[in-house]
C-alpha cells in the first residue's frame, strides 16, 4: 500500500493569491495528497509567487532553499504572477523543477506525471492573451474569515503595473458561481467573507468570455447580501471611478456589508495621476470619500499610495502628503515605487533617487499612524460589533469591529470566531483598542 504523498504550499503577495492557493490545494487533496506545513518534509513544494514587490524575487530563492533543506529530493513547482512574467528566471533557480503560468497553475496536478527531480526547470507558460478563462476560488485562511475571488485580470493600462501582463484581461465569475461559493463558505461556520479580485469594481465583464456585462458589481453586492448564514461581507479594494453612489448607499443600509472601503489613490497630484494613466483625478477621489462619510460617518477608509514614481518632484510629493493629511481617511498602505520591466514607467524621465523614495515612504507611513490613531479616537465610547480571531497572541485575543478598528482582550478561547457587541473604551500603548462588553 503506497503511503499518501505530501504537498506543502507557500504563498507570496496578495489575498487573491491566497484564495487561489487554497483552491489549488483542494485539487491536490482530490488527487490523494495530504497537505502539510511548508516547514515540514513534503514530496512537493508549491510556491505561489508575486511580482508586485521587489523583495518577492529575492524571497523566492530563499523559499526554494528552505524547501530543499526540509527535503532535498522534493519536487519544487513555482506558480503565480512572477512565474507568468519571468518563467525562465524562475526555472533557472537551483532546485526548481516546474514553472507554471497564469492558466496552467489551476491544472498543476496534470503536469505531475512523475515526481523525479528535473535537471533543469520545465516551463509551461501560455501567452498571456490565452488567459481568458475564469477559475473561481476562495480561501479559508482561518476559521474567522474567507477570501472569495469574484474577478481576475485587468483591462486598465496603468504605466507602473505588470498585473495585466501577469494575469491577463478582466474576467469574472458567473453570479451563480459566486453565490454557490459564498454558500459553501457560510456552511463552514465562517463569519466573514472578503471579496477579492484584481479589479473587482469591473465585475461582470467576461462572465461569458466577452466584454459584455451580464451583471454589474452593484448587482453582485445586492445578491450576496441575501446569502443566508453570512454575518459580514467586506469589499476589499475598489477603484474610485468604479465605486458608484448606488453601491455606497446600499452598503450604508445593508444587512451584511460592513462600512469599510479600501480605495487606491496612488497619488494626490493630478499631474502624476495622468502620468500613471489612472482613470480619475484627485477631485473624484475627494468626492468618493465625502459621499461615504456623508452616509456612513463612522466608515473606515483605507488608501493605497505609491511614492517615488518618476516625475514625483518635492512639490508633487508635498501635494500628495497635504492632500492625504486633510482627507477624512483612516489609514494608508504605502508602496515605494520600483521599476518593472515591460512597463512604460520604467523608461520615464524624472527618476527619483532610492534614498528619497524611502524618506518619502517613511513620511507617509508616519502620517498613516496618525490617521489610524485619530480614527480610533473618533470611535471611542461608541458601541460596535467585534468578530474575534483564532490566534492567541502573547496572552491576548484580537478582533476587528465592522469598521475595522482592531481591539484586544485577555485570551479567552470561548471568544474565538464569535461576534459580540462592545463599547470601545480606550487605546492601549500598542495602539489597539480596549473595550467593555455591552
Coordinates of C-alpha atoms in Angstrom, one line a residue:
X1 CA 0.0 0.0 0.0
X2 CA 1.6 3.3 -1.1
X3 CA 1.7 6.0 1.6
X4 CA -0.1 9.2 0.5
X5 CA 2.2 11.8 -0.9
X6 CA 2.6 15.1 0.9
X7 CA 2.3 18.6 -0.6
X8 CA 3.2 21.9 1.0
X9 CA 2.4 25.5 -0.1
X10 CA 4.0 28.9 0.3
X11 CA 2.1 32.0 -0.8
X12 CA 3.6 35.4 -1.5
X13 CA 1.7 38.5 -2.2
X14 CA -2.0 39.4 -2.2
X15 CA -5.2 38.0 -0.9
X16 CA -6.1 36.8 -4.4
X17 CA -3.0 34.6 -4.4
X18 CA -4.1 33.1 -1.0
X19 CA -7.5 32.3 -2.3
X20 CA -6.0 30.7 -5.4
X21 CA -3.5 28.6 -3.3
X22 CA -6.5 27.3 -1.3
X23 CA -8.3 26.2 -4.5
X24 CA -5.1 24.6 -5.9
X25 CA -4.5 22.8 -2.6
X26 CA -8.0 21.3 -2.7
X27 CA -7.2 19.9 -6.2
X28 CA -4.2 18.1 -4.7
X29 CA -6.4 16.7 -2.0
X30 CA -8.7 15.3 -4.7
X31 CA -5.7 13.6 -6.2
X32 CA -4.8 11.9 -2.9
X33 CA -2.2 14.2 -1.5
X34 CA -2.1 15.3 2.2
X35 CA -1.3 18.9 2.8
X36 CA 1.5 19.6 5.4
X37 CA 3.1 22.8 6.7
X38 CA 5.8 24.3 4.5
X39 CA 8.3 23.8 7.3
X40 CA 7.8 20.0 7.2
X41 CA 9.1 17.4 4.8
X42 CA 6.9 17.0 1.7
X43 CA 7.1 15.3 -1.7
X44 CA 6.1 18.5 -3.5
X45 CA 6.5 22.2 -2.6
X46 CA 4.4 24.6 -4.5
X47 CA 5.4 28.3 -4.3
X48 CA 2.8 30.8 -5.4
X49 CA 4.8 33.9 -6.5
X50 CA 4.1 37.6 -6.7
X51 CA 5.5 40.3 -9.0
X52 CA 4.5 43.4 -7.2
X53 CA 7.2 43.9 -4.6
X54 CA 10.9 44.0 -5.3
X55 CA 11.7 41.6 -2.5
X56 CA 9.4 38.9 -3.9
X57 CA 12.1 37.9 -6.3
X58 CA 14.8 37.6 -3.7
X59 CA 12.4 35.9 -1.3
X60 CA 11.6 33.2 -3.9
X61 CA 15.2 31.9 -3.8
X62 CA 15.2 31.8 0.0
X63 CA 11.9 29.9 0.0
X64 CA 13.3 27.3 -2.5
X65 CA 16.3 26.8 -0.3
X66 CA 14.0 26.3 2.7
X67 CA 12.1 23.6 0.8
X68 CA 15.3 21.9 -0.2
X69 CA 16.5 21.9 3.3
X70 CA 13.4 20.1 4.5
X71 CA 13.7 17.5 1.7
X72 CA 16.5 17.7 -0.9
X73 CA 14.7 15.2 -3.1
X74 CA 11.4 17.1 -3.1
X75 CA 9.8 18.3 -6.4
X76 CA 9.5 22.1 -6.4
X77 CA 6.9 24.0 -8.5
X78 CA 6.6 27.8 -9.0
X79 CA 3.3 29.2 -10.0
X80 CA 1.6 32.7 -10.0
X81 CA 2.3 36.2 -11.3
X82 CA 6.1 36.1 -11.2
X83 CA 6.0 32.7 -12.9
X84 CA 4.0 34.1 -15.7
X85 CA 6.2 37.2 -16.1
X86 CA 9.6 35.7 -15.8
X87 CA 9.3 31.9 -16.1
X88 CA 12.8 31.4 -17.4
X89 CA 14.3 33.3 -14.5
X90 CA 12.5 31.1 -12.0
X91 CA 13.3 27.9 -13.9
X92 CA 17.0 28.9 -13.6
X93 CA 16.8 28.9 -9.8
X94 CA 18.6 25.9 -8.5
X95 CA 16.2 23.2 -7.3
X96 CA 13.1 24.4 -9.2
X97 CA 11.5 21.6 -11.3
X98 CA 8.4 23.1 -12.8
X99 CA 7.2 26.6 -13.6
X100 CA 3.5 27.2 -14.5
X101 CA 2.0 30.4 -15.9
X102 CA -1.4 32.0 -15.4
X103 CA -3.6 29.4 -16.9
X104 CA -1.6 26.3 -16.2
X105 CA -1.4 26.8 -12.4
X106 CA -5.0 25.6 -12.0
X107 CA -4.2 22.4 -13.7
X108 CA -1.0 21.7 -11.8
X109 CA -1.8 18.1 -11.0
X110 CA -1.9 17.4 -14.7
X111 CA 1.8 18.2 -15.0
X112 CA 2.9 15.9 -12.2
X113 CA 3.4 12.7 -14.1
X114 CA 6.3 11.6 -12.1
X115 CA 7.9 13.5 -9.2
X116 CA 11.5 12.9 -10.1
X117 CA 13.6 16.0 -9.9
X118 CA 14.4 17.6 -13.2
X119 CA 18.0 18.6 -14.2
X120 CA 16.5 22.0 -15.1
X121 CA 13.2 23.7 -14.5
X122 CA 10.5 22.8 -17.0
X123 CA 8.3 25.8 -18.1
X124 CA 4.7 25.7 -19.2
X125 CA 3.5 29.2 -19.7
X126 CA 0.8 30.4 -22.0
X127 CA 0.9 33.7 -23.9
X128 CA -1.0 35.9 -21.5
X129 CA -3.6 36.6 -24.3
X130 CA -4.7 33.0 -23.7
X131 CA -5.5 33.6 -20.1
X132 CA -9.1 34.3 -20.8
X133 CA -11.0 31.7 -18.9
X134 CA -12.0 32.1 -15.3
X135 CA -11.3 29.9 -12.3
X136 CA -13.3 30.6 -9.2
X137 CA -11.6 30.2 -5.9
X138 CA -11.8 31.0 -2.2
X139 CA -9.5 30.5 0.7
X140 CA -10.3 29.8 4.3
X141 CA -7.2 31.1 5.9
X142 CA -8.5 30.9 9.4
X143 CA -11.9 29.9 11.0
X144 CA -13.0 33.5 11.1
X145 CA -12.9 34.9 7.5
X146 CA -12.6 33.7 4.0
X147 CA -11.4 35.4 0.8
X148 CA -13.7 34.9 -2.1
X149 CA -12.4 35.6 -5.6
X150 CA -15.0 37.2 -7.9
X151 CA -12.9 38.6 -10.7
X152 CA -9.4 38.2 -12.2
X153 CA -7.2 40.2 -14.6
X154 CA -7.4 43.8 -15.6
X155 CA -8.1 45.9 -18.7
X156 CA -6.5 49.1 -17.2
X157 CA -3.1 50.1 -18.5
X158 CA -1.5 51.9 -15.5
X159 CA 2.0 52.7 -16.5
X160 CA 3.7 51.1 -13.4
X161 CA 1.8 47.9 -13.3
X162 CA 2.6 44.4 -14.6
X163 CA -0.6 42.7 -13.5
X164 CA -2.3 42.8 -16.9
X165 CA 0.9 41.0 -18.2
X166 CA 0.8 38.5 -15.3
X167 CA -3.0 37.9 -15.1
X168 CA -4.5 38.8 -18.4
X169 CA -7.7 40.5 -19.3
X170 CA -10.5 41.4 -16.9
X171 CA -12.9 38.5 -16.5
X172 CA -15.4 37.4 -13.9
X173 CA -17.1 34.5 -12.2
X174 CA -20.7 34.0 -13.0
X175 CA -23.0 35.4 -10.4
X176 CA -24.4 31.9 -9.6
X177 CA -20.9 30.5 -9.0
X178 CA -20.0 33.3 -6.6
X179 CA -23.3 32.7 -4.7
X180 CA -22.6 29.0 -4.6
X181 CA -19.1 29.6 -3.3
X182 CA -20.4 32.0 -0.7
X183 CA -23.0 29.4 0.4
X184 CA -20.3 26.8 0.7
X185 CA -18.2 29.2 2.9
X186 CA -21.2 30.0 5.1
X187 CA -21.8 26.3 5.8
X188 CA -18.4 26.1 7.3
X189 CA -19.3 28.4 10.1
X190 CA -17.2 31.2 8.8
X191 CA -18.5 34.6 9.8
X192 CA -16.9 37.0 7.3
X193 CA -16.3 36.9 3.6
X194 CA -13.8 39.4 2.0
X195 CA -14.4 39.9 -1.8
X196 CA -11.2 39.9 -3.8
X197 CA -10.1 40.3 -7.4
X198 CA -7.6 42.3 -9.4
X199 CA -10.2 45.0 -10.2
X200 CA -13.4 44.0 -8.5
X201 CA -15.4 47.1 -9.5
X202 CA -15.1 45.8 -13.1
X203 CA -17.1 42.7 -12.0
X204 CA -19.4 41.3 -14.7
X205 CA -17.0 41.6 -17.6
X206 CA -16.2 38.4 -19.3
X207 CA -18.8 36.3 -17.4
X208 CA -19.4 34.8 -20.9
X209 CA -15.9 35.2 -22.2
X210 CA -16.6 38.6 -23.8
X211 CA -16.7 42.2 -22.7
X212 CA -20.5 42.3 -22.2
X213 CA -21.6 42.8 -18.6
X214 CA -24.4 40.3 -17.7
X215 CA -24.2 41.5 -14.1
X216 CA -22.7 44.6 -12.6
X217 CA -20.7 44.9 -9.3
X218 CA -23.7 46.5 -7.7
X219 CA -25.9 43.5 -8.6
X220 CA -23.2 41.2 -7.2
X221 CA -23.3 43.2 -3.9
X222 CA -27.1 43.1 -3.8
X223 CA -27.2 39.3 -4.4
X224 CA -24.5 38.5 -1.9
X225 CA -26.4 40.5 0.8
X226 CA -29.1 37.9 0.7
X227 CA -27.0 34.8 1.2
X228 CA -28.1 33.1 4.4
X229 CA -25.6 32.4 7.2
X230 CA -23.0 35.1 6.4
X231 CA -22.6 37.6 9.2
X232 CA -20.3 40.0 7.4
X233 CA -19.2 40.9 3.9
X234 CA -16.2 43.2 3.2
X235 CA -15.3 44.8 -0.1
X236 CA -11.5 44.6 -0.2
X237 CA -10.3 47.1 -2.7
X238 CA -12.2 49.0 -5.3
X239 CA -11.1 51.7 -7.9
X240 CA -12.6 55.1 -7.1
X241 CA -14.0 55.5 -10.6
X242 CA -15.9 52.2 -10.2
X243 CA -17.2 52.8 -6.7
X244 CA -20.6 54.2 -7.5
X245 CA -23.1 56.1 -5.3
X246 CA -25.6 53.2 -5.6
X247 CA -23.1 50.8 -4.0
X248 CA -22.2 53.3 -1.3
X249 CA -25.8 53.9 -0.5
X250 CA -26.6 50.2 -0.5
X251 CA -23.7 49.3 1.9
X252 CA -24.9 52.0 4.3
X253 CA -28.2 50.2 4.7
X254 CA -27.0 46.7 4.1
X255 CA -27.6 43.7 6.4
X256 CA -24.1 42.3 6.0
X257 CA -21.8 44.6 4.1
X258 CA -19.6 46.5 6.6
X259 CA -18.7 50.2 6.5
X260 CA -15.1 49.7 5.3
X261 CA -13.7 50.7 2.0
X262 CA -10.2 50.4 0.6
X263 CA -9.8 52.7 -2.3
X264 CA -6.5 53.0 -4.3
X265 CA -5.4 56.6 -4.8
X266 CA -1.7 56.2 -5.8
X267 CA -1.0 60.0 -5.9
X268 CA -2.6 63.2 -4.7
X269 CA -1.0 65.1 -7.7
X270 CA -3.2 65.2 -10.9
X271 CA 0.0 65.5 -13.0
X272 CA 1.2 62.2 -11.6
X273 CA -2.2 60.5 -11.9
X274 CA -2.1 61.4 -15.6
X275 CA 1.5 60.0 -16.0
X276 CA 0.3 56.9 -14.2
X277 CA -2.7 56.6 -16.5
X278 CA -5.1 56.3 -13.7
X279 CA -8.8 56.8 -14.7
X280 CA -9.7 59.7 -12.4
X281 CA -8.3 62.9 -10.9
X282 CA -8.0 63.8 -7.2
X283 CA -11.3 65.7 -7.3
X284 CA -13.2 62.5 -8.0
X285 CA -11.4 60.9 -5.1
X286 CA -12.4 63.6 -2.7
X287 CA -16.0 63.2 -3.9
X288 CA -16.0 59.4 -3.1
X289 CA -14.6 60.0 0.4
X290 CA -17.2 62.7 1.1
X291 CA -20.0 60.6 -0.2
X292 CA -19.0 57.6 2.1
X293 CA -18.6 59.8 5.1
X294 CA -22.0 61.6 4.4
X295 CA -24.0 58.3 4.6
X296 CA -21.6 56.4 7.0
X297 CA -19.8 58.9 9.2
X298 CA -18.1 56.0 11.1
X299 CA -16.9 54.2 8.0
X300 CA -13.2 53.2 7.8
X301 CA -11.5 54.2 4.6
X302 CA -8.1 52.8 3.6
X303 CA -5.9 54.3 0.8
X304 CA -3.2 52.8 -1.4
X305 CA -0.5 55.3 -2.4
X306 CA 2.7 55.0 -4.4
X307 CA 5.8 57.1 -3.5
X308 CA 8.8 57.8 -5.7
X309 CA 7.0 57.5 -9.1
X310 CA 9.1 59.1 -11.9
X311 CA 8.4 62.8 -12.1
X312 CA 7.5 63.0 -8.4
X313 CA 9.2 66.3 -7.5
X314 CA 9.3 67.6 -4.0
X315 CA 6.3 69.8 -4.8
X316 CA 4.3 66.9 -6.2
X317 CA 5.1 64.7 -3.2
X318 CA 4.0 67.5 -0.8
X319 CA 0.8 67.8 -2.9
X320 CA 0.1 64.2 -2.1
X321 CA 1.1 64.5 1.6
X322 CA -1.1 67.6 2.2
X323 CA -4.0 66.1 0.2
X324 CA -4.0 63.0 2.4
X325 CA -3.4 64.9 5.6
X326 CA -6.6 66.9 5.0
X327 CA -8.7 64.0 3.8
X328 CA -11.0 62.2 6.2
X329 CA -9.4 58.8 5.8
X330 CA -8.4 56.1 8.3
X331 CA -5.1 54.5 7.2
X332 CA -2.6 54.2 4.3
X333 CA -0.9 51.4 2.5
X334 CA 2.3 52.9 1.2
X335 CA 4.1 51.3 -1.7
X336 CA 7.6 52.5 -2.7
X337 CA 7.8 52.6 -6.5
X338 CA 10.1 50.0 -8.0
X339 CA 10.9 49.7 -11.7
X340 CA 9.3 46.8 -13.6
X341 CA 10.4 45.5 -16.9
X342 CA 7.9 46.0 -19.8
X343 CA 6.1 48.9 -18.2
X344 CA 6.0 52.4 -19.6
X345 CA 7.0 54.0 -16.3
X346 CA 10.4 52.1 -16.3
X347 CA 11.5 54.4 -19.2
X348 CA 10.1 57.7 -17.9
X349 CA 12.2 60.7 -17.0
X350 CA 12.5 62.2 -13.6
X351 CA 13.7 59.1 -11.8
X352 CA 13.5 59.7 -8.0
X353 CA 16.7 58.5 -6.2
X354 CA 16.1 55.5 -4.0
X355 CA 17.1 57.3 -0.7
X356 CA 14.5 60.0 -1.5
X357 CA 11.8 57.3 -2.2
X358 CA 12.5 55.7 1.2
X359 CA 12.4 59.0 3.1
X360 CA 9.0 59.9 1.5
X361 CA 7.7 56.5 2.3
X362 CA 8.6 57.0 6.0
X363 CA 6.8 60.3 6.0
X364 CA 3.6 58.8 4.6
X365 CA 3.9 55.8 7.0
X366 CA 4.1 58.3 9.9
X367 CA 1.0 60.0 8.6
X368 CA -0.8 56.7 8.4
X369 CA 0.0 56.0 12.1
X370 CA -1.5 59.5 13.0
X371 CA -4.6 58.9 10.8
X372 CA -5.3 55.5 12.3
X373 CA -4.9 56.8 15.8
X374 CA -7.3 59.8 15.1
X375 CA -9.8 57.4 13.5
X376 CA -9.6 55.0 16.6
X377 CA -10.0 58.0 18.9
X378 CA -13.1 59.1 17.0
X379 CA -14.7 55.7 17.7
X380 CA -14.1 55.6 21.4
X381 CA -17.3 55.5 23.5
X382 CA -19.3 54.1 20.6
X383 CA -20.8 50.6 20.5
X384 CA -19.6 48.3 17.8
X385 CA -19.7 44.6 17.0
X386 CA -16.4 42.7 17.2
X387 CA -15.5 39.4 15.4
X388 CA -12.8 37.7 17.4
X389 CA -9.8 36.0 15.7
X390 CA -8.5 32.5 16.5
X391 CA -4.9 33.2 17.5
X392 CA -3.5 33.6 21.0
X393 CA -1.0 36.5 20.7
X394 CA 1.1 36.7 23.8
X395 CA -1.9 36.1 26.1
X396 CA -4.3 38.3 24.1
X397 CA -7.1 37.7 21.7
X398 CA -7.6 40.2 18.9
X399 CA -10.6 41.1 16.8
X400 CA -12.0 43.7 14.4
X401 CA -15.1 45.8 14.6
X402 CA -17.2 46.0 11.5
X403 CA -15.5 49.4 10.7
X404 CA -12.0 47.8 11.1
X405 CA -11.0 49.0 14.5
X406 CA -8.6 46.4 15.9
X407 CA -9.3 45.5 19.5
X408 CA -7.7 43.3 22.1
X409 CA -8.7 41.5 25.3
X410 CA -7.1 38.9 27.6
X411 CA -7.0 35.5 25.8
X412 CA -10.3 33.6 26.1
X413 CA -10.7 30.6 23.8
X414 CA -14.5 30.8 24.1
X415 CA -14.5 34.1 22.2
X416 CA -12.8 32.6 19.1
X417 CA -14.9 33.1 15.9
X418 CA -17.8 34.8 17.8
X419 CA -19.4 38.2 17.4
X420 CA -20.0 40.4 20.4
X421 CA -21.3 43.9 20.9
X422 CA -18.8 46.0 22.8
X423 CA -18.3 49.6 23.9
X424 CA -14.9 50.9 22.8
X425 CA -13.1 52.3 25.9
X426 CA -9.5 53.4 25.4
X427 CA -6.4 53.0 23.3
X428 CA -3.7 50.8 24.7
X429 CA 0.0 51.6 24.5
X430 CA 0.4 49.3 21.5
X431 CA -2.2 51.3 19.6
X432 CA -5.0 48.7 19.9
X433 CA -8.4 49.4 21.5
X434 CA -9.6 48.1 24.8
X435 CA -13.4 47.6 25.2
X436 CA -16.2 46.6 27.6
X437 CA -18.8 44.0 26.7
X438 CA -22.2 45.5 26.3

